[in-house]
Tab-separated table of C-alpha atoms in Angstrom:
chain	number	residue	atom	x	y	z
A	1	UNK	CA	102.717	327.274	254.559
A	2	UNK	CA	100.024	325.692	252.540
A	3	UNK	CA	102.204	323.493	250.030
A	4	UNK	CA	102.175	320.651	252.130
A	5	UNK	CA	98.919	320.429	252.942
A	6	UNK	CA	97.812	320.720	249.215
A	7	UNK	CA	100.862	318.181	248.870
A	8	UNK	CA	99.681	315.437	251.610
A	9	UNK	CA	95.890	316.228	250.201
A	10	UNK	CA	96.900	315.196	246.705
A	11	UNK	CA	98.829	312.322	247.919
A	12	UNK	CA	95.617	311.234	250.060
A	13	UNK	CA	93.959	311.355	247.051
A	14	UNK	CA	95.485	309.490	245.221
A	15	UNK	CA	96.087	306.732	247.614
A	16	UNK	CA	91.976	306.769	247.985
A	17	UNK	CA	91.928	306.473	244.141
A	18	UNK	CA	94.729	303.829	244.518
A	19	UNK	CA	92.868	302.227	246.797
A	20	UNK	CA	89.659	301.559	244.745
A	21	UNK	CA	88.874	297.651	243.626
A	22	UNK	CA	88.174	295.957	240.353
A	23	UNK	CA	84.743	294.586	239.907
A	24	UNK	CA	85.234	290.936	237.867
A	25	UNK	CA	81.539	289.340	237.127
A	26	UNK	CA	81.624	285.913	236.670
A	27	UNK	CA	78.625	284.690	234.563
A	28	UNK	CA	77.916	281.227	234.331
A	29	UNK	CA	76.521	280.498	230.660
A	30	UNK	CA	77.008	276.269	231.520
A	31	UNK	CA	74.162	274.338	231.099
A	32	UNK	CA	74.830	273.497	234.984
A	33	UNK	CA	75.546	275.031	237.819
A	34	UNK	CA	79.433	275.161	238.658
A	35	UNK	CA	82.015	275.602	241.481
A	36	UNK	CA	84.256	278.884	240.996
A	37	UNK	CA	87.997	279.164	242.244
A	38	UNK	CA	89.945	282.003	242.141
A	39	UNK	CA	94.207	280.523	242.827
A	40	UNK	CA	92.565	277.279	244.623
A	41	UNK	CA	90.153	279.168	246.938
A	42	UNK	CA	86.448	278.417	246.521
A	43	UNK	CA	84.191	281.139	245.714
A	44	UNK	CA	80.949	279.561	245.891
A	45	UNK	CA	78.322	278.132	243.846
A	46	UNK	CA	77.177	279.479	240.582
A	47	UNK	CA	73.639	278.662	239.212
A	48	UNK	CA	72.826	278.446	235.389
A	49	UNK	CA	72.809	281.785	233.666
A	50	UNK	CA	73.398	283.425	237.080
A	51	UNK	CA	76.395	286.671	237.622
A	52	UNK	CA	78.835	286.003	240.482
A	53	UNK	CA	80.278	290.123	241.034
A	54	UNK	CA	83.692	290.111	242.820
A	55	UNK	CA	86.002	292.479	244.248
A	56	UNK	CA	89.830	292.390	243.881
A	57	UNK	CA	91.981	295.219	244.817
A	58	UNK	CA	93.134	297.005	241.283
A	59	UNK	CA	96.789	295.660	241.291
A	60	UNK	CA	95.348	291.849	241.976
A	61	UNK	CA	97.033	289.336	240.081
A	62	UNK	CA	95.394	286.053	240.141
A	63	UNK	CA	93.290	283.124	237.948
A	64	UNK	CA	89.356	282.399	237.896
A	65	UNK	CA	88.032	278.736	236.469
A	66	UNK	CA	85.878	276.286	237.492
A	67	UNK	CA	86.203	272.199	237.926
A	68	UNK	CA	82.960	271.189	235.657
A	69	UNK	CA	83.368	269.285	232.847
A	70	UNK	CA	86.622	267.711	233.985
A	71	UNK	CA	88.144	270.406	235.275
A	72	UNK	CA	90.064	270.466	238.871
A	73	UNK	CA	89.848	272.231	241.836
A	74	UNK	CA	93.757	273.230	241.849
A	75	UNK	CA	93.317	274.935	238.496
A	76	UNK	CA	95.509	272.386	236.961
A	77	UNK	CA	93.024	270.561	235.299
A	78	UNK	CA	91.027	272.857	232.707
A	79	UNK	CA	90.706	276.491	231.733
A	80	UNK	CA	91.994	279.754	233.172
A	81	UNK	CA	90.133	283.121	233.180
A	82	UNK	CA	94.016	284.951	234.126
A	83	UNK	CA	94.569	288.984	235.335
A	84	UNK	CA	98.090	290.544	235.944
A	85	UNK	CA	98.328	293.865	237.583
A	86	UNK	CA	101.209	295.507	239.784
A	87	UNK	CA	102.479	298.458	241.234
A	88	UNK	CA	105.400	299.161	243.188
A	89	UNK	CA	105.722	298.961	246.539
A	90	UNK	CA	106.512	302.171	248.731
A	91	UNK	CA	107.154	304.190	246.203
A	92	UNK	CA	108.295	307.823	246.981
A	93	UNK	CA	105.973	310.552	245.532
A	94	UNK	CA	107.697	310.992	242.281
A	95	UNK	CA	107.888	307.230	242.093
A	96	UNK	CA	104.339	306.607	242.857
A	97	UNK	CA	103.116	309.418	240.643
A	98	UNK	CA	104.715	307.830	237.567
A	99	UNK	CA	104.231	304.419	238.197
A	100	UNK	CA	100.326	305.439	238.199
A	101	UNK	CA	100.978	307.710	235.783
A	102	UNK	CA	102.111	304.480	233.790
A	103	UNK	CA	99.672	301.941	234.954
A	104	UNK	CA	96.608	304.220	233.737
A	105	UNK	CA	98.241	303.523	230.129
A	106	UNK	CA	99.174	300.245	230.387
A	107	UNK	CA	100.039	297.798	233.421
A	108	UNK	CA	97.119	295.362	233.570
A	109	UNK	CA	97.014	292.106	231.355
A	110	UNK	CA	94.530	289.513	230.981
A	111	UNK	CA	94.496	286.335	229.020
A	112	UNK	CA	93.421	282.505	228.740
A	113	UNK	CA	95.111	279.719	229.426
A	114	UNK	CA	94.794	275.542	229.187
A	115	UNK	CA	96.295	273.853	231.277
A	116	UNK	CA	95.100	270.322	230.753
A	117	UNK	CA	91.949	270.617	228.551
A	118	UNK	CA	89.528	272.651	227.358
A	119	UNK	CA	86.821	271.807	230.039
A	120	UNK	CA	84.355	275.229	229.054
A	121	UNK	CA	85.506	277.683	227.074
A	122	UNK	CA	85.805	281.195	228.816
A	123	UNK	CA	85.434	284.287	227.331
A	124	UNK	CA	86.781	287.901	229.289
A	125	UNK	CA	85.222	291.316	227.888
A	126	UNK	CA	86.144	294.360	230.116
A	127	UNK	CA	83.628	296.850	230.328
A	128	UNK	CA	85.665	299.635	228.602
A	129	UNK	CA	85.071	299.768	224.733
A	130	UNK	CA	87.808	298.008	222.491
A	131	UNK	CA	89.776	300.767	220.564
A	132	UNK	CA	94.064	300.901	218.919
A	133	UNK	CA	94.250	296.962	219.662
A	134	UNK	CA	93.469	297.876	223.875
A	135	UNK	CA	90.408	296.134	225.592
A	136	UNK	CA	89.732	293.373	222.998
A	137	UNK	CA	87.568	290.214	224.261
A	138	UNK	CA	89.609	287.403	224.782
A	139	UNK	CA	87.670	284.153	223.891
A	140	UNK	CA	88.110	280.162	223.869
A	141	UNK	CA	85.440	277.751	223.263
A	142	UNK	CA	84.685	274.772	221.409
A	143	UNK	CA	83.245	276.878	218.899
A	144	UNK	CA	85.671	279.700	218.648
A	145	UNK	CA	89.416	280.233	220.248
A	146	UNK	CA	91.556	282.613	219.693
A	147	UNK	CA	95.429	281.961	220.331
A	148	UNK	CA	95.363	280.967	224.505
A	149	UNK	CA	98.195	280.156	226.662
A	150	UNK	CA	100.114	276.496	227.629
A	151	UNK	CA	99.858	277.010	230.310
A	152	UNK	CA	99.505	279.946	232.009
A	153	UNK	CA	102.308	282.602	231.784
A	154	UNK	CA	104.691	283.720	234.069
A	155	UNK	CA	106.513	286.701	233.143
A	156	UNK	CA	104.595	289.997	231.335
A	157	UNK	CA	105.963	292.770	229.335
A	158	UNK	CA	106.509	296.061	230.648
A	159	UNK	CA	104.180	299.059	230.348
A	160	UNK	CA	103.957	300.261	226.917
A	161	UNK	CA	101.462	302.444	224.349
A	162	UNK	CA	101.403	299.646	222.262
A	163	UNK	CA	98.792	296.454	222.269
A	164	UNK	CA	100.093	293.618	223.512
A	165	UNK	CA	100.086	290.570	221.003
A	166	UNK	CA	97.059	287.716	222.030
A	167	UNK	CA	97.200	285.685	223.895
A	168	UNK	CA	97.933	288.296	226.053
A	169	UNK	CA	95.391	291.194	226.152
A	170	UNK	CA	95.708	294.667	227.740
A	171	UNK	CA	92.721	296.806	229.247
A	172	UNK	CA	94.300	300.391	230.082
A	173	UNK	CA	91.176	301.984	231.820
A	174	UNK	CA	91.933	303.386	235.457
A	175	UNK	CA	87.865	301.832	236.063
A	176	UNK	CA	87.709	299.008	233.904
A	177	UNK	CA	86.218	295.918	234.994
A	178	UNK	CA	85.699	292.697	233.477
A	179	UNK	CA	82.666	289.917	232.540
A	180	UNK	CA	84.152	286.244	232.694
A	181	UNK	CA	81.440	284.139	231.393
A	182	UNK	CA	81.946	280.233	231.689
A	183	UNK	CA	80.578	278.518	228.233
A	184	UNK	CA	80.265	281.637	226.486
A	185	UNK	CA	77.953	279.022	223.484
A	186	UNK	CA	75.863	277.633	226.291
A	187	UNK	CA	77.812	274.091	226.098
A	188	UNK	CA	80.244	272.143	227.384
A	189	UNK	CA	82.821	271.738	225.001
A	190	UNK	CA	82.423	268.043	223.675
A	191	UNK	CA	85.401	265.626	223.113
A	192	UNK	CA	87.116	265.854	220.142
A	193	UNK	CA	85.184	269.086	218.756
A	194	UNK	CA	87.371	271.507	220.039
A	195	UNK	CA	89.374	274.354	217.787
A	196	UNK	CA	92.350	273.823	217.162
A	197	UNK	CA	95.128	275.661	218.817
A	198	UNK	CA	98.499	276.928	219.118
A	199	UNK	CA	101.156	275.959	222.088
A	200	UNK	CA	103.253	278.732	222.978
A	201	UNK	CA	105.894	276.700	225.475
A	202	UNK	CA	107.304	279.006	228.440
A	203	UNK	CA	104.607	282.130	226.993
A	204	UNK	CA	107.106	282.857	223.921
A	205	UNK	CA	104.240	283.833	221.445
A	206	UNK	CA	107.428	283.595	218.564
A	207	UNK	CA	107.747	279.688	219.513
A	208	UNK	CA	105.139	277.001	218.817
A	209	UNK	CA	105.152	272.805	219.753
A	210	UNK	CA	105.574	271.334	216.409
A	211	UNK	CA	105.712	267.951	214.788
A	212	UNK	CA	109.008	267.709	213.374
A	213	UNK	CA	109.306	267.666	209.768
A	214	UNK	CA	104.618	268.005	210.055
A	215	UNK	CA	104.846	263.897	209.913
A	216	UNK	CA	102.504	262.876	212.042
A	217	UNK	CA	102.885	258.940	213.275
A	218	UNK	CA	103.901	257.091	215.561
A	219	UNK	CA	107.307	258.010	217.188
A	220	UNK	CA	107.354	261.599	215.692
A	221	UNK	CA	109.153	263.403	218.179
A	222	UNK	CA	107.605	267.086	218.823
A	223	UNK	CA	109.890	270.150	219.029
A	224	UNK	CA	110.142	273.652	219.689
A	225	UNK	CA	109.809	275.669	216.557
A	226	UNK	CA	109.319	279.184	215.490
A	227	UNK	CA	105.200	279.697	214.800
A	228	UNK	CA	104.005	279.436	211.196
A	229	UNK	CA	100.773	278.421	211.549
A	230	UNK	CA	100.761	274.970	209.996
A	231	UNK	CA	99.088	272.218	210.719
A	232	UNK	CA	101.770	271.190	212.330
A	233	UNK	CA	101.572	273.600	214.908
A	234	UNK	CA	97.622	272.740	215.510
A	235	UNK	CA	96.622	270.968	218.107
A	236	UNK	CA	93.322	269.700	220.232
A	237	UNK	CA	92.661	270.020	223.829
A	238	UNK	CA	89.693	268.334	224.653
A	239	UNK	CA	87.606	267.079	227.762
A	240	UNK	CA	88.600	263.035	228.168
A	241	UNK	CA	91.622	261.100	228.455
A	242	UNK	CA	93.237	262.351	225.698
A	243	UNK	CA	95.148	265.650	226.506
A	244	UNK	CA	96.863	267.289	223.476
A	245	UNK	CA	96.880	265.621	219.930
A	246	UNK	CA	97.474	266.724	216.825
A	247	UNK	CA	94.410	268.588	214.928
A	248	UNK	CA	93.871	266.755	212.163
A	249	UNK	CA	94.560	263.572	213.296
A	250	UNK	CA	93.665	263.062	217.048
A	251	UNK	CA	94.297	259.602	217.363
A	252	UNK	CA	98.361	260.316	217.219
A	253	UNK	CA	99.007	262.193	221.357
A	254	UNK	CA	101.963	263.723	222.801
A	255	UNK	CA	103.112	261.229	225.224
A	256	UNK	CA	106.228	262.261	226.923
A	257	UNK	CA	107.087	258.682	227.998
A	258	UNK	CA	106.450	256.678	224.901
A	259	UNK	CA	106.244	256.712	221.344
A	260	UNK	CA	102.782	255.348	220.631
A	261	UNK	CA	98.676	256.410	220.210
């Protein structure tokens, strides 16, 4: 009989489809040359407006940043360039049909994240055109940022036709690839002139760090509140010893030991 063979060629093929890798190209836009990492493994050298390409397999989850401008080379220490992908593992063929079948529309994520400061800005664009909310550029600088992660997340939302809410961004493209540029305005983001931004503790995009009761002085205590976009709920992450402190007044930090400056 022929079945199987049409059977085992169609599963061949898509296992060879499967088996295809992303292509990430990490531009450096810094007005030096920087050190990439990818989850605290060096990837080399990048020189000033210079493109790093990269391979990951297509179901790679991982992080890409940089230590310049006060950043660290354990990731803990600036700005994440973050991709989520899966699929399951030994699947039978019904199983693996649908679970491709449902990553093609929607099983890959990609987002920013601070974790200490805002050492470059980053900016991801995949290489499939934006369209229904899917394949939007995700961007954080000192000059633009939209709503990023603190810090990165750990759990993602299943599959689904609909866009994810930023910070988290969804690609569905069985080809896509992505462009992570470092200092997407050409500059390291100076102390102090950073946008302001909202805290999402644990990735709940409903919850925001607040100032309780949006007085800000000394011994304030901060709190977990549902996001309204107030001032109370905006916050600076810049290069320098200061790590988080409130927008409009950045001489008043979150100090988790004391209550003072």
């Amino acid at each position: 009989m022929h079945v199987p063979v049409i059977l085992a060629q169609a599963v061949s093929s898509l296992l060879v489809t499967n088996s295809f890798e992303r292509v990430f190209n990490i531009y450096n836009n810094c007005p030096q040359s920087i050190n990439l990492y990818a989850d605290g493994k060096s990837q080399g050298n990048i020189a000033v407006r210079t493109t790093l390409s990269l391979t990951r397999a297509k179901d790679w989850s991982g992080t890409f940043y940089t230590d310049a401008n006060g950043g660290s080379a354990d990731g803990l220490g600036g700005m994440k360039a973050g991709f989520y992908g899966k699929v399951g593992s030994n699947p039978s063929l019904f199983a693996f049909l649908t679970s491709n079948h449902k990553r093609t529309l929607q099983d890959d994520y990609y987002y920013i994240a601070i974790e200490k400061r805002l050492n470059t800005g980053v900016r991801i664009t995949p290489t499939a055109p934006a369209y229904n909310g899917f394949c939007e550029p995700a961007m954080c600088d000192n000059k633009a940022c939209n709503s990023v992660y603190h810090p990165s997340p750990t759990t993602f939302p299943p599959p689904s036709s609909t866009p994810p809410a930023p910070p988290l961004y969804s690609c569905p493209k069985a080809d896509v690839g992505y462009t992570v540029t470092f200092c997407p305005s050409g500059v390291f983001p100076p102390p102090r002139n950073s946008p302001p931004v909202a805290i999402h503790p644990n990735g709940d995009k409903s919850k925001c760090l607040d100032i309780r009761g949006g007085v800000i002085a000394n011994g304030t205590a901060v709190q977990i509140y549902d996001c309204n976009g107030s001032k109370a709920q905006q916050w600076l992450i810049s290069a320098g010893n200061t790590l988080i402190s409130a927008f409009d007044s950045p001489s008043y930090n979150v100090d988790a030991g004391s209550a003072g400056k």
